[in-house]
CSV table of C-alpha atoms and ligand atoms in Angstrom, one decimal:
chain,number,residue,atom,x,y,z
A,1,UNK,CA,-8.9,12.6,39.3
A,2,UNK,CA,-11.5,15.1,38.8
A,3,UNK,CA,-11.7,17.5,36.2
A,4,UNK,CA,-9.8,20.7,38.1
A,5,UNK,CA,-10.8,24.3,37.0
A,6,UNK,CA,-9.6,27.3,37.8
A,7,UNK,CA,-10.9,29.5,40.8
A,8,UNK,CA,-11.3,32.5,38.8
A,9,UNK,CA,-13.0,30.3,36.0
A,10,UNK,CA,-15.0,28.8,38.3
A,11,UNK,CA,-16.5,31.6,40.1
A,12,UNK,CA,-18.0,32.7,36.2
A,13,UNK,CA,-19.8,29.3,35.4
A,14,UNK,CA,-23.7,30.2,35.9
A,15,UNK,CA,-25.7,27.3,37.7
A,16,UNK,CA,-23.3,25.9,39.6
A,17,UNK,CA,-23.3,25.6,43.8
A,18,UNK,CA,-19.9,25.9,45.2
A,19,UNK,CA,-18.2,23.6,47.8
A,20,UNK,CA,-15.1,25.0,50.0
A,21,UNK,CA,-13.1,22.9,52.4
A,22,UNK,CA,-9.9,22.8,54.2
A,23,UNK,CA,-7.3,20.5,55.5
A,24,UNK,CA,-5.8,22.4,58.6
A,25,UNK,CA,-2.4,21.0,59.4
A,26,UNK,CA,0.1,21.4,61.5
A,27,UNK,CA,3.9,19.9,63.1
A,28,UNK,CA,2.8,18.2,66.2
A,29,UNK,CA,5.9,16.7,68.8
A,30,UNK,CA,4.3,14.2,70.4
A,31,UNK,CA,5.0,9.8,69.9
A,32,UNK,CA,2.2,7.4,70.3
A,33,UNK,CA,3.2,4.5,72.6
A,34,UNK,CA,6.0,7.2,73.6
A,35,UNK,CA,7.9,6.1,70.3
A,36,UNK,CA,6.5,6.2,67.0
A,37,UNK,CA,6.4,10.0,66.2
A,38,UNK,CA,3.1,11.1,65.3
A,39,UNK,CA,5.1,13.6,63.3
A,40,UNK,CA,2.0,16.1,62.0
A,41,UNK,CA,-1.9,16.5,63.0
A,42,UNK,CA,-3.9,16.4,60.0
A,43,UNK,CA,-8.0,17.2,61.0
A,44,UNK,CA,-10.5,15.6,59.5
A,45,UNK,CA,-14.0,15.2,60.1
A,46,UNK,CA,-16.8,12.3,60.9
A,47,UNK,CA,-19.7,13.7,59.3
A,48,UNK,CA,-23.2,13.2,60.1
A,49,UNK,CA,-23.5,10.7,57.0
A,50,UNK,CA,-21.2,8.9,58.6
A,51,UNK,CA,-18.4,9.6,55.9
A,52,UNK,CA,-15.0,10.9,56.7
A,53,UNK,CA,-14.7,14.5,54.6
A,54,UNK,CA,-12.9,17.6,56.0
A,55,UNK,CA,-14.8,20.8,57.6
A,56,UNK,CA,-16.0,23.4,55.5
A,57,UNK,CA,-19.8,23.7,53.5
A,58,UNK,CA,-21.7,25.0,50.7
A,59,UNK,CA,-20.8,29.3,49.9
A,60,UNK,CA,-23.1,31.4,47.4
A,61,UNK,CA,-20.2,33.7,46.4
A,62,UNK,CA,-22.9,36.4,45.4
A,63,UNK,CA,-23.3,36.6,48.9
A,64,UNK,CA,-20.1,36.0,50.6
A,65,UNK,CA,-16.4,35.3,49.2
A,66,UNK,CA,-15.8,32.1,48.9
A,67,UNK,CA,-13.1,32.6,51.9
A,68,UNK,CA,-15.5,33.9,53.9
A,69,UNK,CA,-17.7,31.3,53.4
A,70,UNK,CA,-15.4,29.1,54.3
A,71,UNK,CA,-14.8,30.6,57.4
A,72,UNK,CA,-18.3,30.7,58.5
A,73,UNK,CA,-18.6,27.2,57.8
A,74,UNK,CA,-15.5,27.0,60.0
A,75,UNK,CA,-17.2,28.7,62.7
A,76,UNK,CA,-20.1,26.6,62.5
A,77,UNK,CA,-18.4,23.0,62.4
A,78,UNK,CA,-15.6,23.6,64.4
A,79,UNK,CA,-16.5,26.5,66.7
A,80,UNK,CA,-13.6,29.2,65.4
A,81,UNK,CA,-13.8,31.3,62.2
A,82,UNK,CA,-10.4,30.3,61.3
A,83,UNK,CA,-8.8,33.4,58.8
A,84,UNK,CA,-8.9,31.5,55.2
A,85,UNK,CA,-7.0,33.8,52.5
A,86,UNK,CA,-7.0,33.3,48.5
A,87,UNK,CA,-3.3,31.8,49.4
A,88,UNK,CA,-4.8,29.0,51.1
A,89,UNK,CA,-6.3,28.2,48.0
A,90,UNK,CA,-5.3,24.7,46.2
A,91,UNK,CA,-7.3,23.4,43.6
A,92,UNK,CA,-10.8,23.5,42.4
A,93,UNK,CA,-12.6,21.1,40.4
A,94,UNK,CA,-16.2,19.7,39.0
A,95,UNK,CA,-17.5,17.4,41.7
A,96,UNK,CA,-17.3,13.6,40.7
A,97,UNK,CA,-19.9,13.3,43.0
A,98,UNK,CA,-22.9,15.9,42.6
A,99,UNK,CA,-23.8,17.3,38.8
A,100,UNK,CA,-23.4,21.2,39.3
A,101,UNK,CA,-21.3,21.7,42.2
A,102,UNK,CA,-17.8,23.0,42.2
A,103,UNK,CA,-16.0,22.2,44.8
A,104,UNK,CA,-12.9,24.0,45.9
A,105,UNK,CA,-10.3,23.1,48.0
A,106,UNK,CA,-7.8,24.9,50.9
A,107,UNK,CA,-5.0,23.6,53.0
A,108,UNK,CA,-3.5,26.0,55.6
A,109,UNK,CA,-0.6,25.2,58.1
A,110,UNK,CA,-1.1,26.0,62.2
A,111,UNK,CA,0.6,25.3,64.7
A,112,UNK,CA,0.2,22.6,67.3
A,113,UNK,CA,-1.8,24.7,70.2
A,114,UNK,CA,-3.9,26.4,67.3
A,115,UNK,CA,-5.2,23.2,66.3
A,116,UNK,CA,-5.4,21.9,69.9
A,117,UNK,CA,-7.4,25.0,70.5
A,118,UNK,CA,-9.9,24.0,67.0
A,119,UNK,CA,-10.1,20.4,68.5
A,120,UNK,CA,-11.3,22.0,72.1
A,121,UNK,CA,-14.0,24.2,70.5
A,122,UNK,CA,-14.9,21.7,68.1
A,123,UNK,CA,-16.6,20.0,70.8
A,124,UNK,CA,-17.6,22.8,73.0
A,125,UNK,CA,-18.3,26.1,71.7
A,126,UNK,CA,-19.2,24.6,67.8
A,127,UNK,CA,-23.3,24.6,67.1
A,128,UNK,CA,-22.9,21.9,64.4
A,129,UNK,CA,-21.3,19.4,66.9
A,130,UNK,CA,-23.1,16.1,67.2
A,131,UNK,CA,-25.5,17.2,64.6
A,132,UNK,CA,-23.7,17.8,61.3
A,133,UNK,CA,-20.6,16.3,62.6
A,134,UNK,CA,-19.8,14.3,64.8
A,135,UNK,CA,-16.6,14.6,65.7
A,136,UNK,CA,-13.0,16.0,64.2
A,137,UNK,CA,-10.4,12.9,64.0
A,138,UNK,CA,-7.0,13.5,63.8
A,139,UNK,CA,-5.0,11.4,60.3
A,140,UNK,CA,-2.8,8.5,61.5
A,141,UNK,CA,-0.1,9.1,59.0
A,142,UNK,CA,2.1,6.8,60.6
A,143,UNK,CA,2.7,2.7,59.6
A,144,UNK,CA,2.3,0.2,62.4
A,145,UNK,CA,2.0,-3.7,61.8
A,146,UNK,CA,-0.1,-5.5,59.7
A,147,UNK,CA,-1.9,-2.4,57.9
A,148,UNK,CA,-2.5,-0.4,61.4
A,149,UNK,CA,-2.2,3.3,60.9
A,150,UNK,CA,-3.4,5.1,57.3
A,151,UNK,CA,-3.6,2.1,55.6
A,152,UNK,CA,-6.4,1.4,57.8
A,153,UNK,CA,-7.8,5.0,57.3
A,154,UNK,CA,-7.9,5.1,53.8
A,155,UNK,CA,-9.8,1.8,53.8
A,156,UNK,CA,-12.9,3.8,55.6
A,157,UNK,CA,-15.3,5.6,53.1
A,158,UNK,CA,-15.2,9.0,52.3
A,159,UNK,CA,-17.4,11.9,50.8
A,160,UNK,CA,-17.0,12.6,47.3
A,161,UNK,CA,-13.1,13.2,46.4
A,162,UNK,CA,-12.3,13.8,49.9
A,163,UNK,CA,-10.2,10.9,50.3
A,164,UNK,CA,-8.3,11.9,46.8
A,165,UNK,CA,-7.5,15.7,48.1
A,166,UNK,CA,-6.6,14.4,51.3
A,167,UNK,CA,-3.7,12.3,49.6
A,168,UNK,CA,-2.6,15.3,47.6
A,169,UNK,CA,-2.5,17.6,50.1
A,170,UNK,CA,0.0,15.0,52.2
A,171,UNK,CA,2.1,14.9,48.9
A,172,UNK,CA,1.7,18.7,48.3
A,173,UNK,CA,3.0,19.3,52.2
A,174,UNK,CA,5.4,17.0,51.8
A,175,UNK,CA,4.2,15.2,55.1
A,176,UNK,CA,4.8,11.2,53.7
A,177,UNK,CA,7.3,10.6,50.9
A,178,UNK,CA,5.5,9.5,47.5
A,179,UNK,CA,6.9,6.0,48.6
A,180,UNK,CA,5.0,5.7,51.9
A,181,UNK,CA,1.7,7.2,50.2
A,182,UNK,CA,2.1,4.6,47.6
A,183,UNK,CA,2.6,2.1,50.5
A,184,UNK,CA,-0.2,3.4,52.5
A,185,UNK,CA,-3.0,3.2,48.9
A,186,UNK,CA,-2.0,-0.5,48.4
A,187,UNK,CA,-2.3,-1.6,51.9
A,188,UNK,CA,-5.6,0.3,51.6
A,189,UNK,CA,-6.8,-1.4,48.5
A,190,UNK,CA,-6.0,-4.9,49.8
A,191,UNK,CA,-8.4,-4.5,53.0
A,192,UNK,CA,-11.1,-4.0,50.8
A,193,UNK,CA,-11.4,-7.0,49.3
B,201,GTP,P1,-25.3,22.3,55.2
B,201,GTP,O1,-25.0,23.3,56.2
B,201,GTP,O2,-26.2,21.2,55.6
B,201,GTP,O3,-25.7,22.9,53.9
B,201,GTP,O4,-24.0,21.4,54.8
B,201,GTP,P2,-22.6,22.1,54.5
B,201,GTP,O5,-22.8,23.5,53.9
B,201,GTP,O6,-21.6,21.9,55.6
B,201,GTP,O7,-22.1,21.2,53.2
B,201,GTP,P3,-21.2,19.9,53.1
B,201,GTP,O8,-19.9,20.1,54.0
B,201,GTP,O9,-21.9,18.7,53.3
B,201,GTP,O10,-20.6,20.1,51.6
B,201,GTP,C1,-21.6,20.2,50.5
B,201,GTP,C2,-21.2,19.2,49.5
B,201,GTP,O11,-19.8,19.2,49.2
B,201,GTP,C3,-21.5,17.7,49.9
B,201,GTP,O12,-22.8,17.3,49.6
B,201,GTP,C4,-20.5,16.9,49.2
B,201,GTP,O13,-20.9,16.6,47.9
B,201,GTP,C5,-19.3,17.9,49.1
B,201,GTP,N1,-18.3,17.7,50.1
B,201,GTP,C6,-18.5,17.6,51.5
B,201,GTP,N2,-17.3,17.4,52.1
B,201,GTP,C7,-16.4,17.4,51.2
B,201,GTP,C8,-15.0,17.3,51.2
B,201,GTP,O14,-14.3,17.1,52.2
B,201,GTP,N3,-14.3,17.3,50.0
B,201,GTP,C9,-15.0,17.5,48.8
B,201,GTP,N4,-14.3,17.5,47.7
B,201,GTP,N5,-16.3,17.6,48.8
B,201,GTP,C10,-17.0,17.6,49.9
B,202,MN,MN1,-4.2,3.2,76.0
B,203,MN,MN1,-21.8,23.1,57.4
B,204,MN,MN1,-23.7,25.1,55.3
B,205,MN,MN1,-19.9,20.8,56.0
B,206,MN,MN1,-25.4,23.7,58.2
């Protein structure tokens, strides 16, 4: 796990860049194969590195709060300058990946047309599509046979701690049981061998 910090703390450290992305999320009704509930959409993105990571971008906070950063980054990658409040707010930590960046990290809950709305304008109306990303993908969460579903979507590669916030944030939403997430990280770990 990274080393966390606080937001306020973080926002004081001199010569540091700051990193803010979200995990939008919402209940969704719908069953894949018109029986295995698909239960909650998670977004994620494919970026143009060609690593999995979730929307959102570099903020100078002495130019913008770090929430309205956020938002314009929202704007940019997924074509709506979705409200991000301080409550939205999970963690923040030292990147593992990049010496001097912070990185902090938001989760907020839509609902299902909101995010069906996000996936519409992430391809239509947003400037960074099919340049800085290529494409939102929704989070399997679900199990099918041999490995199918997130076991098989953890195994991809993801920017920096991405993958790591993503599995808190389904803990910290209680959207898979800590049973089903530890199921999911050692099917993951046995397809990469
Ligand atoms: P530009 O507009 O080209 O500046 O990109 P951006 O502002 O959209 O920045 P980007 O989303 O690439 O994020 C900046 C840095 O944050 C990346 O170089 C990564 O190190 C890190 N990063 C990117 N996505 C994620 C993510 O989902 N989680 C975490 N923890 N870090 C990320
Ligand atoms: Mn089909
Ligand atoms: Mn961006
Ligand atoms: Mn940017
Ligand atoms: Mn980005
Ligand atoms: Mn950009």
């Amino acid at each position: 796990m990274a080393e966390q910090i606080t937001r306020e703390d973080a926002l004081t450290r001199e010569g540091y860049r700051h990193a803010c992305h979200i995990m939008l999320y919402g209940d969704c009704s719908a069953k894949l194969f018109g029986k295995i509930p698909i239960k909650h959409i998670v977004l994620m993105q494919m970026r143009f590195d060609g690593l999995l990571g979730f929307p959102g971008g570099l903020v100078n906070p002495s130019e913008e709060t770090l929430e309205a950063g956020l938002s314009r980054e929202l704007h940019e990658e997924v074509g709506v300058a979705v409200p991000v409040s301080v409550d939205n707010h999970v963690s923040s930590c030292f990147s593992p990946s990049c010496p001097r960046l912070l990185t902090h990290f938001y989760i907020k809950k839509m609902t299902e047309s909101e995010l069906k709305e996000i996936e519409k304008a992430a391809v239509v109306t947003a400037t960074d599509h099919g340049l800085e990303v290529l494409g939102m993908v929704r989070v399997p969460l679900y199990f099918l046979k041999n490995g199918g579903g997130l076991p098989y979507f953890l195994s991809h590669s993801f920017i920096s701690n991405s993958r790591a916030q993503l599995l808190s944030a389904l803990q910290r939403c209680r959207l898979l049981s800590q049973g089903e997430l530890e199921k999911a990280v050692r099917q993951a770990e046995q397809m990469r061998r």
